[in-house]
mmCIF file of C-alpha atoms in Angstrom:
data_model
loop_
_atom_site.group_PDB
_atom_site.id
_atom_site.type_symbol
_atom_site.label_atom_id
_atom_site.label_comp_id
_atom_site.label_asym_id
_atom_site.label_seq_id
_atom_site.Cartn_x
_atom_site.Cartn_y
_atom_site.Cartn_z
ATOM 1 C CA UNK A 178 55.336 17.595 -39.776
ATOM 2 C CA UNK A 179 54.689 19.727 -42.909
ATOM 3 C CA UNK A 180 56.400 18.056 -45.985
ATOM 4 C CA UNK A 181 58.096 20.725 -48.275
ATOM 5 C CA UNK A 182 58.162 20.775 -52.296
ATOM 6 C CA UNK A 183 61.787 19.553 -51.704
ATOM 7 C CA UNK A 184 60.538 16.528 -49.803
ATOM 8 C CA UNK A 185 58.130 15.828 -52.528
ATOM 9 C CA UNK A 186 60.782 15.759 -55.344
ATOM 10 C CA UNK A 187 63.421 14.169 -53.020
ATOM 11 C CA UNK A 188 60.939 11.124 -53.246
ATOM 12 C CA UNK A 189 59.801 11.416 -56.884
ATOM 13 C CA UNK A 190 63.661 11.329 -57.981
ATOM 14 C CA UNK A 191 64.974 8.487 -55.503
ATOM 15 C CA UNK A 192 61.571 6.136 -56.798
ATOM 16 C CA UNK A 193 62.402 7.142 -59.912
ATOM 17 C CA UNK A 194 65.883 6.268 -60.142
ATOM 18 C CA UNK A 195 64.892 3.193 -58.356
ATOM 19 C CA UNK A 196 61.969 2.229 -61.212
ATOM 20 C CA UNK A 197 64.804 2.531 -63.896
ATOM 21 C CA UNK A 198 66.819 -0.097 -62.283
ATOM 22 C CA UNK A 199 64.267 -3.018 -61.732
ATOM 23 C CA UNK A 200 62.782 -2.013 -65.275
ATOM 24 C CA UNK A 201 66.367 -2.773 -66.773
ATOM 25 C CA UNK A 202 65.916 -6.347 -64.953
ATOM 26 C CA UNK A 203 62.421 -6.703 -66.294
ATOM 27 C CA UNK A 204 61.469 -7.118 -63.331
ATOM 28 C CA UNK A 205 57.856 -4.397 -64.356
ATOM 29 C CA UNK A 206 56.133 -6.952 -66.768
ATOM 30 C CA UNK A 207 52.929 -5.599 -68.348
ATOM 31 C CA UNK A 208 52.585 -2.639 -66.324
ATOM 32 C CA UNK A 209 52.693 -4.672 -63.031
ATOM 33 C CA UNK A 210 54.861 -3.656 -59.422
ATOM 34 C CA UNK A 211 54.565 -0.851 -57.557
ATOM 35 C CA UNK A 212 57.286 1.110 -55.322
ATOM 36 C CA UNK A 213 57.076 3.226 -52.465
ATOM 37 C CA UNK A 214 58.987 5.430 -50.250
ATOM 38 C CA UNK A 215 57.759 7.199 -46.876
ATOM 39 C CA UNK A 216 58.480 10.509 -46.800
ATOM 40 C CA UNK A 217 58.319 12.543 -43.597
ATOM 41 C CA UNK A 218 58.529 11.165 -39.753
ATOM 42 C CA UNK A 219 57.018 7.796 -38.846
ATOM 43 C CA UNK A 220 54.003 7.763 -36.676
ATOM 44 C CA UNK A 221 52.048 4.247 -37.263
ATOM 45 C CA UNK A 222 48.790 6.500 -36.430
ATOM 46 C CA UNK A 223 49.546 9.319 -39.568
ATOM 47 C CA UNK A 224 52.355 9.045 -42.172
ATOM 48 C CA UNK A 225 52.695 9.752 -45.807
ATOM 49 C CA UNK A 226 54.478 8.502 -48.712
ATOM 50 C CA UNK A 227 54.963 8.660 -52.354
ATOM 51 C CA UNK A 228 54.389 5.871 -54.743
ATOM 52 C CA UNK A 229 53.527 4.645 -57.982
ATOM 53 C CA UNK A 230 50.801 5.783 -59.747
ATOM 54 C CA UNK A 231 48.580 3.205 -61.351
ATOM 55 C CA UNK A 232 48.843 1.508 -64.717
ATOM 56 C CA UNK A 233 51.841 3.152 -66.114
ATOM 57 C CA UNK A 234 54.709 1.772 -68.001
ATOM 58 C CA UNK A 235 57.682 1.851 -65.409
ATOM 59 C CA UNK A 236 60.565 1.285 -68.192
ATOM 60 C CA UNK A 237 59.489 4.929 -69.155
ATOM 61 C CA UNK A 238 59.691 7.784 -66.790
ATOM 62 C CA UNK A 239 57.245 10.647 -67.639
ATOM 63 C CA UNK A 240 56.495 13.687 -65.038
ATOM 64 C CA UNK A 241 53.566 11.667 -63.527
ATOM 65 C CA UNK A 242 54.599 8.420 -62.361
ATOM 66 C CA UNK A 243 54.365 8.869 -58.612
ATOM 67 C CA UNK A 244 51.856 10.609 -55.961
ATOM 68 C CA UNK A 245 51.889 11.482 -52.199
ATOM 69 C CA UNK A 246 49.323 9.372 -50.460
ATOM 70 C CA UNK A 247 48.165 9.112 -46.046
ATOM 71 C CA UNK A 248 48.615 6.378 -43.664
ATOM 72 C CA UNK A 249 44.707 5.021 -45.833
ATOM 73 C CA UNK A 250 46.188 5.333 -48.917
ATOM 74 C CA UNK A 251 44.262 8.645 -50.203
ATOM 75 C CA UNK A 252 46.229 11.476 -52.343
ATOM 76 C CA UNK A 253 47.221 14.196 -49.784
ATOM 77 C CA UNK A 254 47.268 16.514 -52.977
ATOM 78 C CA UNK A 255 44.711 17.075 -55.842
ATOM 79 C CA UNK A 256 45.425 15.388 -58.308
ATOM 80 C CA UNK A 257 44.272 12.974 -61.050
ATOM 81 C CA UNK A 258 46.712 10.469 -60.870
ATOM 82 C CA UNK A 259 45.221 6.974 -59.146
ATOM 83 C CA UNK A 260 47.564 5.365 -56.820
ATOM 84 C CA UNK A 261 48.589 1.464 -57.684
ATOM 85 C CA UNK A 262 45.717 -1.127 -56.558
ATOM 86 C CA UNK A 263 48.321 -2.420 -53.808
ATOM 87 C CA UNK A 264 48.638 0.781 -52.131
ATOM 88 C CA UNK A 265 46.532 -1.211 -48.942
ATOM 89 C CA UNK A 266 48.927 -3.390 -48.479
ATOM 90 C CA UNK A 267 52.280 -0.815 -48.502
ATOM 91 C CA UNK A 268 49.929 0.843 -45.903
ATOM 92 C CA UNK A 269 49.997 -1.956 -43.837
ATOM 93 C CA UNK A 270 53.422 -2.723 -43.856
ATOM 94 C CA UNK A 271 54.684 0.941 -43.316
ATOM 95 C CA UNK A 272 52.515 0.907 -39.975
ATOM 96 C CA UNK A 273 53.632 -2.532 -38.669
ATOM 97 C CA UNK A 274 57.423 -2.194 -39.531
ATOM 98 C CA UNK A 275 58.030 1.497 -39.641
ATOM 99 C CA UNK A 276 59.947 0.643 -42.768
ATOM 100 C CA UNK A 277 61.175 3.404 -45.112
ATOM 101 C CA UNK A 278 60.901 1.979 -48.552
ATOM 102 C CA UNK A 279 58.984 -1.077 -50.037
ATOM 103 C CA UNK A 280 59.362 -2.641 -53.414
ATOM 104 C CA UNK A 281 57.292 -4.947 -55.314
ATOM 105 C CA UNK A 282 57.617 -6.933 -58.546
ATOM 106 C CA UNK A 283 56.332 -9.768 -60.800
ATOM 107 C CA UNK A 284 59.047 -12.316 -61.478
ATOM 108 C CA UNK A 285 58.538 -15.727 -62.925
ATOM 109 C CA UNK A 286 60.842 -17.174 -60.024
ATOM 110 C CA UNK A 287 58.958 -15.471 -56.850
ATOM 111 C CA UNK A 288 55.429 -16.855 -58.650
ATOM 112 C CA UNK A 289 57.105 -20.474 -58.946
ATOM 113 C CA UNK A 290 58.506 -20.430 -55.613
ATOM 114 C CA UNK A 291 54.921 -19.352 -54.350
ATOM 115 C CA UNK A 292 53.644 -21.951 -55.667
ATOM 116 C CA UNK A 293 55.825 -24.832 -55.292
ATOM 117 C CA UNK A 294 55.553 -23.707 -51.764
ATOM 118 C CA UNK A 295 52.245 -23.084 -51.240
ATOM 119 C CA UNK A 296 50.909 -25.812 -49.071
ATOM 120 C CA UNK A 297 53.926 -25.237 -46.601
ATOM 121 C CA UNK A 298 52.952 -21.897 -46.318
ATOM 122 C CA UNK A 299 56.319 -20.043 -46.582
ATOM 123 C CA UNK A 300 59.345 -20.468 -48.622
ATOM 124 C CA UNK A 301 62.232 -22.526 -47.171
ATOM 125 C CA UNK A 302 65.837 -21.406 -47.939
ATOM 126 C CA UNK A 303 68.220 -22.677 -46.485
ATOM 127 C CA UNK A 304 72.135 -21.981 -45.882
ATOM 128 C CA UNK A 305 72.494 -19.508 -49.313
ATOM 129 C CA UNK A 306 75.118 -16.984 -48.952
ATOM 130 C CA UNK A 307 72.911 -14.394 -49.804
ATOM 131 C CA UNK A 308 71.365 -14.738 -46.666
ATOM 132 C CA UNK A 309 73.278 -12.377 -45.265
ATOM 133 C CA UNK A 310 71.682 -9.371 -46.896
ATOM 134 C CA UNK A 311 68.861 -9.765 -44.400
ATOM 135 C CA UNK A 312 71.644 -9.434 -41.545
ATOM 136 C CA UNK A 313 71.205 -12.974 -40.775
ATOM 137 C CA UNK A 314 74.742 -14.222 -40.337
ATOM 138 C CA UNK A 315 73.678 -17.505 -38.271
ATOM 139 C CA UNK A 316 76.062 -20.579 -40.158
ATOM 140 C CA UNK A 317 73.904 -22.272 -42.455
ATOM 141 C CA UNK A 318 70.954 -20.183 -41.747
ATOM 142 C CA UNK A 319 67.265 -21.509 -42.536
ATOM 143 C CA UNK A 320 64.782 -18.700 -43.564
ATOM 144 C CA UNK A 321 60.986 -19.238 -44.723
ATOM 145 C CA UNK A 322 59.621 -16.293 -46.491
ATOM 146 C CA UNK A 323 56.046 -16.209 -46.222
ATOM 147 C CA UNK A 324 53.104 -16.531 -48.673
ATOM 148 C CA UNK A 325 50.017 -15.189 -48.524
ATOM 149 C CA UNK A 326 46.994 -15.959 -50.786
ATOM 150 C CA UNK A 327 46.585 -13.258 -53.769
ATOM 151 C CA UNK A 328 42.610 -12.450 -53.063
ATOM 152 C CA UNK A 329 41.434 -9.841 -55.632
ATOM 153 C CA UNK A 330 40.126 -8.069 -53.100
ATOM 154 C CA UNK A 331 42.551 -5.878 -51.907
ATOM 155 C CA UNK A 332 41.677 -5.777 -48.140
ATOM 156 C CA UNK A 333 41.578 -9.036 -47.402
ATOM 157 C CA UNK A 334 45.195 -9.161 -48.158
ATOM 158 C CA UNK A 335 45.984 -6.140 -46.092
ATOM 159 C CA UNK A 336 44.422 -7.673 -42.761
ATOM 160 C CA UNK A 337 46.713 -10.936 -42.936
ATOM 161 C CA UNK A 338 49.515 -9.334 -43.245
ATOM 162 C CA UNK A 339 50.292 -8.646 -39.384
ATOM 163 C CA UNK A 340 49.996 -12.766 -38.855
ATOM 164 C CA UNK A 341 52.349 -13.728 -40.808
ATOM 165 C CA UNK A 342 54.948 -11.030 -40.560
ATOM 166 C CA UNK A 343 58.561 -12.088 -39.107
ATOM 167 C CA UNK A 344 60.986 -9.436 -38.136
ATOM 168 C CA UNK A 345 63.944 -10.846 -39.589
ATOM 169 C CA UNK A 346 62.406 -11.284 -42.478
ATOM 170 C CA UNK A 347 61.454 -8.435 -44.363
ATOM 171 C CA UNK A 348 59.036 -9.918 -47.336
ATOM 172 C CA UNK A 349 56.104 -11.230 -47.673
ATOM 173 C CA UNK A 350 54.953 -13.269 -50.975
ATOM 174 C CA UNK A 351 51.909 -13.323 -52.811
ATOM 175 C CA UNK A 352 50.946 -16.520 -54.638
ATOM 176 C CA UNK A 353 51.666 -17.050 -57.893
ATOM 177 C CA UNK A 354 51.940 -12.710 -57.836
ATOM 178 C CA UNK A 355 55.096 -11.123 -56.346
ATOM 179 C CA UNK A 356 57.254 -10.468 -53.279
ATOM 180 C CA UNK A 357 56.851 -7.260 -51.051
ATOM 181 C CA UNK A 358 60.399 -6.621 -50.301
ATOM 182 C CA UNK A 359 61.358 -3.690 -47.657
ATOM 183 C CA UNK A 360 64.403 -1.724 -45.841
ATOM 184 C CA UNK A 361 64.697 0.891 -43.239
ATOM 185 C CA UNK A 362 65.118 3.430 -47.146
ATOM 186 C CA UNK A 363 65.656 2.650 -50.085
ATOM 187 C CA UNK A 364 68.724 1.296 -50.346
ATOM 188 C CA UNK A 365 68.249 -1.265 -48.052
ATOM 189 C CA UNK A 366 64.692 -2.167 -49.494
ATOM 190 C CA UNK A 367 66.523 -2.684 -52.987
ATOM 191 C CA UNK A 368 69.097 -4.956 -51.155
ATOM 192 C CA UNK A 369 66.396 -7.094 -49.807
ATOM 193 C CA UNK A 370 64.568 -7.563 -52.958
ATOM 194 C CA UNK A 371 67.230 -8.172 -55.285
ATOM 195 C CA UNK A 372 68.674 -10.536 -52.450
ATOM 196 C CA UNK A 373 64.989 -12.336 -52.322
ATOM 197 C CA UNK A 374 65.040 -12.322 -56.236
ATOM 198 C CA UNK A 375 67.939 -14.667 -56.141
ATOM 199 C CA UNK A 376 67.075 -17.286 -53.153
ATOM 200 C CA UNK A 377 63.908 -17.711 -55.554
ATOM 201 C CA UNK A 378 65.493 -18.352 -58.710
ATOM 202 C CA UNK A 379 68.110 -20.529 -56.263
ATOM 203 C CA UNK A 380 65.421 -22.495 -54.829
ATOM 204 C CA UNK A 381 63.490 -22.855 -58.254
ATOM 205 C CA UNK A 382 66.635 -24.048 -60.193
ATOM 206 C CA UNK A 383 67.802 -26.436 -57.073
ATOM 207 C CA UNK A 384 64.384 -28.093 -57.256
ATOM 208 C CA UNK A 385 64.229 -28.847 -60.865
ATOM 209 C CA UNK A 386 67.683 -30.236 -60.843
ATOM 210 C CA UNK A 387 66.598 -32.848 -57.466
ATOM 211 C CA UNK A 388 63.121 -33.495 -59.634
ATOM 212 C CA UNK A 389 65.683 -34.609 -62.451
ATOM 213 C CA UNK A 390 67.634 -36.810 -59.935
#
């Protein structure tokens, strides 16, 4: 499938509109997160998608904050923007789940909850309300969120990713880095993350107040 210039800006406005949300939340410290959006039919073999180009400032929205990029990651146009660092890893998620959208961000809580959870190797939560944004509606449901180690090499992360992924879980953690959060589009992806955002800072504030006893 051909993408048109319409399917090109339909992506660069719904990331963008996107961006300007989690940047109100602070949720782009120091330049960091990236965002994606697939654009076009899935095939896990060949897809494309638009995403965040490297090292900008995401509270501001300028005419080149997002390229198209293939199922490895590599502009499909000519251009001089680089694509974020992480682009790897959205690759690898896009071709496992077939999602539509996938979100990532730097928050204090998902680094301490990677890290208070490290050893365990996922993130326990357990019988929160908010749950239910993953369309888990089991009574008093227990979720672990996985973590994966944040290697600076960029490919070593990618290959892990398909043993730890769990399909009613859609995010994966880095430690002490950020959460990969995605949806079946956008919307959904945003639910998911802001949903994750909170079990973190739940699971972060409920610790500190047992450690107090």
């Amino acid at each position: 499938m051909k993408l048109t210039l319409e399917d090109k800006q339909r992506a660069f406005a719904e990331l963008a509109a996107v961006k300007a949300g989690l940047a109100a939340k602070g949720w782009f410290p120091a330049t960091s997160g990236n965002l994606s959006v697939r654009v076009g039919e899935f095939d896990p073999q060949a897809f494309t998608f638009a995403i965040t180009a490297s090292g900008k400032d995401k509270s501001v929205q300028t005419p080149e904050d997002f390229l198209l990029v293939n199922e490895s990651g590599q502009p499909t146009d000519d251009t001089k923007l680089k694509p974020s660092a992480e682009t790897l890893i959205h690759c690898e998620i896009y071709r496992l789940t077939g999602a539509g959208a996938i979100f990532h961000v730097h928050t204090v809580f998902n680094n301490l909850a990677s890290e208070l959870f490290w050893e365990r190797g996922s993130i326990p939560v357990e019988g929160v309300e908010l749950i239910k944004a993953f369309n888990i509606w089991d009574e008093d449901a227990l979720i672990d969120i996985p973590i994966l180690p944040n290697y600076a090499d960029i490919p070593r992360i990618a290959e892990l990713v398909e043993g730890v992924l769990t399909p009613r879980i859609p995010g994966i953690v880095l430690r002490k880095h950020g959460i990969y959060a995605w949806g079946a589009n956008a919307f959904e992806a945003k639910r998911h993350l802001e949903a994750f955002e909170f079990l973190f800072e739940y699971v972060c504030r409920w610790h500190e107040l047992k450690a107090r006893g």
